Short mmCIF file of C-alpha atoms in Angstrom, two decimals:
data_model
loop_
_atom_site.label_atom_id
_atom_site.label_comp_id
_atom_site.label_asym_id
_atom_site.label_seq_id
_atom_site.Cartn_x
_atom_site.Cartn_y
_atom_site.Cartn_z
CA MET A 1 0.10 0.22 -0.14
CA SER A 2 1.08 3.48 -0.58
CA SER A 3 2.22 5.86 2.23
CA HIS A 4 -0.40 8.34 2.15
CA ASN A 5 2.48 10.54 3.77
CA ASP A 6 2.01 13.21 1.06
CA LYS A 7 -1.55 13.63 2.09
CA GLN A 8 -2.73 16.37 4.48
CA THR A 9 -4.02 15.10 7.78
CA THR A 10 -6.71 16.64 10.00
CA PRO A 11 -7.55 15.67 13.61
CA VAL A 12 -10.67 13.84 14.53
CA SER A 13 -11.93 12.74 17.94
CA ILE A 14 -12.71 9.17 18.83
CA ASN A 15 -16.20 8.56 19.68
CA TYR A 16 -16.26 4.56 19.79
CA LYS A 17 -13.94 1.86 20.95
CA GLU A 18 -14.44 -1.76 21.33
CA GLU A 19 -12.26 -4.66 21.92
CA LEU A 20 -13.83 -7.39 19.63
CA SER A 21 -11.53 -10.19 21.08
CA PRO A 22 -8.09 -10.22 22.72
CA GLY A 23 -5.89 -7.77 20.89
CA ILE A 24 -8.26 -6.80 18.18
CA PHE A 25 -10.13 -3.50 18.42
CA LEU A 26 -12.68 -1.55 16.54
CA ILE A 27 -12.31 2.43 16.89
CA GLY A 28 -14.53 4.95 15.36
CA PHE A 29 -14.95 8.76 14.39
CA ARG A 30 -17.51 10.81 12.98
CA ARG A 31 -17.38 10.52 9.18
CA THR A 32 -16.70 14.13 7.37
CA PHE A 33 -15.72 12.72 3.98
CA ASP A 34 -16.91 10.25 1.34
CA PHE A 35 -15.06 7.31 0.51
CA MET A 36 -15.43 4.09 -1.67
CA ALA A 37 -15.71 0.73 0.24
CA GLY A 38 -12.32 -1.01 0.34
CA GLN A 39 -10.35 2.25 0.31
CA VAL A 40 -7.87 3.01 3.18
CA ILE A 41 -7.11 6.16 5.23
CA GLY A 42 -3.69 7.02 6.87
CA ILE A 43 -3.70 7.58 10.51
CA SER A 44 -1.06 9.04 13.03
CA MET A 45 -1.10 10.27 16.72
CA LYS A 46 0.22 13.54 15.97
CA GLU A 47 -0.11 15.86 12.91
CA ASN A 48 3.48 15.38 11.65
CA ASP A 49 4.11 11.80 12.65
CA ALA A 50 4.64 8.85 10.22
CA ARG A 51 1.43 7.34 9.16
CA ARG A 52 -0.06 3.74 9.00
CA LEU A 53 -2.68 2.70 6.51
CA TYR A 54 -5.79 1.09 7.57
CA SER A 55 -8.96 -0.09 5.53
CA ILE A 56 -12.16 1.49 6.49
CA CYS A 57 -14.30 -1.07 8.24
CA SER A 58 -17.98 0.66 7.84
CA GLY A 59 -20.36 1.27 5.11
CA GLU A 60 -20.25 4.13 2.80
CA GLN A 61 -23.36 5.85 4.12
CA GLU A 62 -22.70 5.23 7.90
CA ASP A 63 -22.31 8.20 10.17
CA ASP A 64 -19.04 6.81 11.68
CA ILE A 65 -15.81 5.81 9.94
CA LYS A 66 -14.68 2.60 11.90
CA ILE A 67 -11.13 1.07 11.79
CA LEU A 68 -10.33 -2.57 12.71
CA TYR A 69 -6.87 -3.49 13.91
CA LYS A 70 -4.81 -5.86 15.63
CA VAL A 71 -2.44 -4.82 18.50
CA ILE A 72 1.18 -5.64 17.40
CA GLU A 73 3.20 -5.41 20.64
CA GLU A 74 6.33 -4.24 18.87
CA GLY A 75 4.41 -2.16 16.49
CA TYR A 76 4.77 1.49 16.11
CA LEU A 77 1.08 2.61 16.22
CA THR A 78 -1.22 -0.06 17.40
CA PRO A 79 -0.21 -0.12 20.95
CA GLN A 80 -0.83 3.67 21.13
CA LEU A 81 -4.30 3.02 19.44
CA SER A 82 -5.38 0.50 21.78
CA ASP A 83 -4.75 3.09 24.89
CA LEU A 84 -7.20 5.74 23.28
CA GLU A 85 -10.34 6.64 25.02
CA SER A 86 -13.50 8.48 23.76
CA GLY A 87 -12.62 12.02 23.20
CA ASP A 88 -9.02 11.56 22.49
CA THR A 89 -7.55 12.72 19.15
CA ILE A 90 -5.99 11.12 16.36
CA TRP A 91 -4.85 12.65 12.81
CA ILE A 92 -6.27 11.04 9.52
CA THR A 93 -5.87 11.60 5.78
CA LEU A 94 -8.61 11.39 3.37
CA ALA A 95 -9.53 8.10 2.00
CA GLY A 96 -7.61 6.51 -1.16
CA GLY A 97 -6.67 3.54 -2.67
CA GLU A 98 -7.74 1.28 -5.65
CA PHE A 99 -8.93 -1.96 -3.70
CA THR A 100 -12.44 -1.07 -4.38
CA ALA A 101 -15.31 -3.53 -5.42
CA GLU A 102 -18.13 -3.48 -7.92
CA GLN A 103 -21.63 -5.11 -8.38
CA GLY A 104 -21.33 -8.64 -9.83
CA PRO A 105 -19.72 -11.93 -8.97
CA ALA A 106 -16.36 -12.01 -7.28
CA VAL A 107 -14.39 -13.90 -4.70
CA TRP A 108 -13.18 -12.13 -1.49
CA ILE A 109 -10.24 -13.65 0.26
CA ALA A 110 -9.03 -12.28 3.70
CA SER A 111 -6.81 -13.42 6.53
CA GLY A 112 -7.20 -11.68 9.96
CA THR A 113 -8.06 -8.19 10.19
CA GLY A 114 -7.87 -8.09 6.23
CA ILE A 115 -11.57 -8.71 6.46
CA ALA A 116 -12.17 -4.97 7.16
CA PRO A 117 -12.60 -3.71 3.45
CA TYR A 118 -14.99 -6.62 2.67
CA TYR A 119 -17.10 -5.68 5.77
CA SER A 120 -17.24 -2.11 4.44
CA MET A 121 -18.33 -3.61 0.98
CA LEU A 122 -20.88 -5.70 2.62
CA ARG A 123 -22.26 -2.73 4.37
CA SER A 124 -22.20 -0.84 1.32
CA GLY A 125 -24.62 -3.17 -0.83
CA LEU A 126 -21.83 -5.00 -2.56
CA GLY A 127 -22.58 -8.58 -0.90
CA GLU A 128 -24.48 -10.09 -3.63
CA ASN A 129 -22.97 -12.93 -5.69
CA LYS A 130 -19.86 -12.84 -3.65
CA ILE A 131 -17.90 -15.69 -2.28
CA LEU A 132 -15.92 -15.00 1.05
CA LEU A 133 -13.11 -17.03 2.21
CA HIS A 134 -11.70 -15.84 5.58
CA GLY A 135 -8.74 -17.29 7.56
CA ASN A 136 -8.15 -16.97 11.02
CA ARG A 137 -5.91 -18.79 13.82
CA TYR A 138 -9.09 -18.90 16.31
CA LEU A 139 -12.74 -19.14 15.93
CA GLU A 140 -13.34 -15.91 18.22
CA GLN A 141 -11.51 -13.94 15.60
CA PHE A 142 -14.32 -14.37 12.83
CA HIS A 143 -15.74 -10.95 13.62
CA PHE A 144 -18.98 -9.99 11.71
CA PHE A 145 -19.77 -13.70 11.27
CA ASP A 146 -23.41 -13.22 11.66
CA GLU A 147 -23.91 -10.42 9.10
CA PHE A 148 -21.59 -12.20 6.57
CA GLN A 149 -23.55 -15.38 6.83
CA GLU A 150 -26.96 -13.82 6.62
CA ILE A 151 -26.09 -12.15 3.17
CA LEU A 152 -23.64 -14.86 1.83
CA GLY A 153 -24.85 -18.04 3.45
CA GLN A 154 -23.09 -21.02 2.21
CA ASP A 155 -20.77 -18.74 0.12
CA TYR A 156 -19.21 -17.56 3.45
CA ILE A 157 -16.35 -20.07 4.15
CA ARG A 158 -14.37 -19.81 7.53
CA CYS A 159 -10.98 -21.34 7.51
CA CYS A 160 -9.62 -21.83 10.96
CA SER A 161 -6.00 -23.08 11.27
CA GLY A 162 -6.00 -23.49 14.92
CA GLU A 163 -9.21 -24.75 16.08
CA SER A 164 -11.95 -27.03 14.81
CA GLY A 165 -15.51 -25.80 14.66
CA ASP A 166 -18.88 -26.71 13.27
CA GLY A 167 -19.23 -25.87 9.44
CA VAL A 168 -15.57 -24.47 9.53
CA TYR A 169 -12.80 -25.53 7.38
CA HIS A 170 -9.70 -26.81 9.66
CA GLY A 171 -6.84 -25.30 8.01
CA ARG A 172 -5.56 -22.20 6.36
CA VAL A 173 -7.19 -20.35 3.12
CA THR A 174 -4.29 -21.56 1.13
CA ALA A 175 -5.01 -24.99 1.92
CA TYR A 176 -8.57 -24.91 1.24
CA LEU A 177 -7.80 -23.34 -2.22
CA GLU A 178 -5.19 -26.06 -2.83
CA GLU A 179 -7.95 -28.69 -2.47
CA GLN A 180 -10.14 -26.99 -5.04
CA HIS A 181 -10.28 -29.08 -8.12
CA GLU A 182 -11.08 -26.04 -10.35
CA LEU A 183 -11.53 -22.31 -9.96
CA ASN A 184 -13.63 -20.09 -12.10
CA PRO A 185 -11.13 -18.17 -14.35
CA GLY A 186 -13.75 -15.58 -15.24
CA LEU A 187 -14.25 -14.12 -11.78
CA LYS A 188 -12.03 -11.30 -10.00
CA TYR A 189 -10.43 -12.65 -6.86
CA TYR A 190 -9.73 -9.90 -4.10
CA LEU A 191 -6.74 -10.80 -1.78
CA CYS A 192 -6.51 -8.67 1.50
CA GLY A 193 -4.24 -9.75 4.42
CA SER A 194 -0.46 -10.48 5.23
CA ALA A 195 2.22 -10.29 2.49
CA ASP A 196 2.82 -13.82 2.83
CA MET A 197 -0.99 -14.93 2.47
CA VAL A 198 -1.49 -12.58 -0.48
CA VAL A 199 1.68 -13.83 -2.24
CA GLU A 200 1.08 -17.55 -1.63
CA THR A 201 -2.75 -17.26 -2.55
CA ARG A 202 -1.82 -15.20 -5.67
CA ASP A 203 0.61 -18.19 -6.68
CA ILE A 204 -2.05 -20.85 -6.16
CA LEU A 205 -4.61 -18.83 -8.11
CA ILE A 206 -2.42 -18.47 -11.14
CA ARG A 207 -1.45 -22.11 -10.90
CA LYS A 208 -5.05 -23.11 -11.15
CA GLY A 209 -5.92 -20.86 -14.19
CA VAL A 210 -6.83 -17.59 -12.85
CA PRO A 211 -5.37 -14.60 -15.04
CA PHE A 212 -2.99 -12.48 -13.23
CA GLY A 213 -5.15 -9.43 -14.22
CA HIS A 214 -8.29 -10.95 -12.37
CA ILE A 215 -6.20 -10.99 -9.09
CA ILE A 216 -6.52 -7.54 -6.88
CA SER A 217 -4.53 -7.48 -3.93
CA GLU A 218 -4.22 -5.36 -0.71
CA ILE A 219 -1.26 -6.02 1.60
CA TYR A 220 -1.16 -5.45 5.31
CA PHE A 221 2.29 -5.22 6.70
#
């Protein structure tokens, strides 16, 4: 993802914070700008600090912008974000990025908090005719499960590498894809997650006949 460090920042006041599962938080602030589902914003604690990019995790028409993140203990920003309380200030850029969806069939593939842009897409009315593969280590990390399942039904596939569960594929997203006998080369495949997952998944898709031009990726560092 691009740095967004050339974009101007403005201060916003946090009005929402929730720890969804251990170390995974959702924070929010009032929306004052338009964006397209799937886009990112830059966030910093001070006006001139280096920024980190986060996918917006809320619908295009919602009153609040929400951001999903996992605390990385040795990370630069997330430990500070996890200490925020309602009323505290962060600095943000306007939204940008090309990881945006459209109406029509597609496959969404996510690992961890890479689910954020797809939740924004779902909340923005783009969930029809989509297949979602979401990989996590633990069952408690499948946030927004009810909403995805309600709209996507059997096309919402949870892949859990660390635990077994009813209706859940036991293994990584990449293992699930490896086991598929064929993939539809006519669909677009969206990938969002760690660099390792995105690269490995892209290689699997290409090996199974998906054209490179049909693979759209957003890497979380």
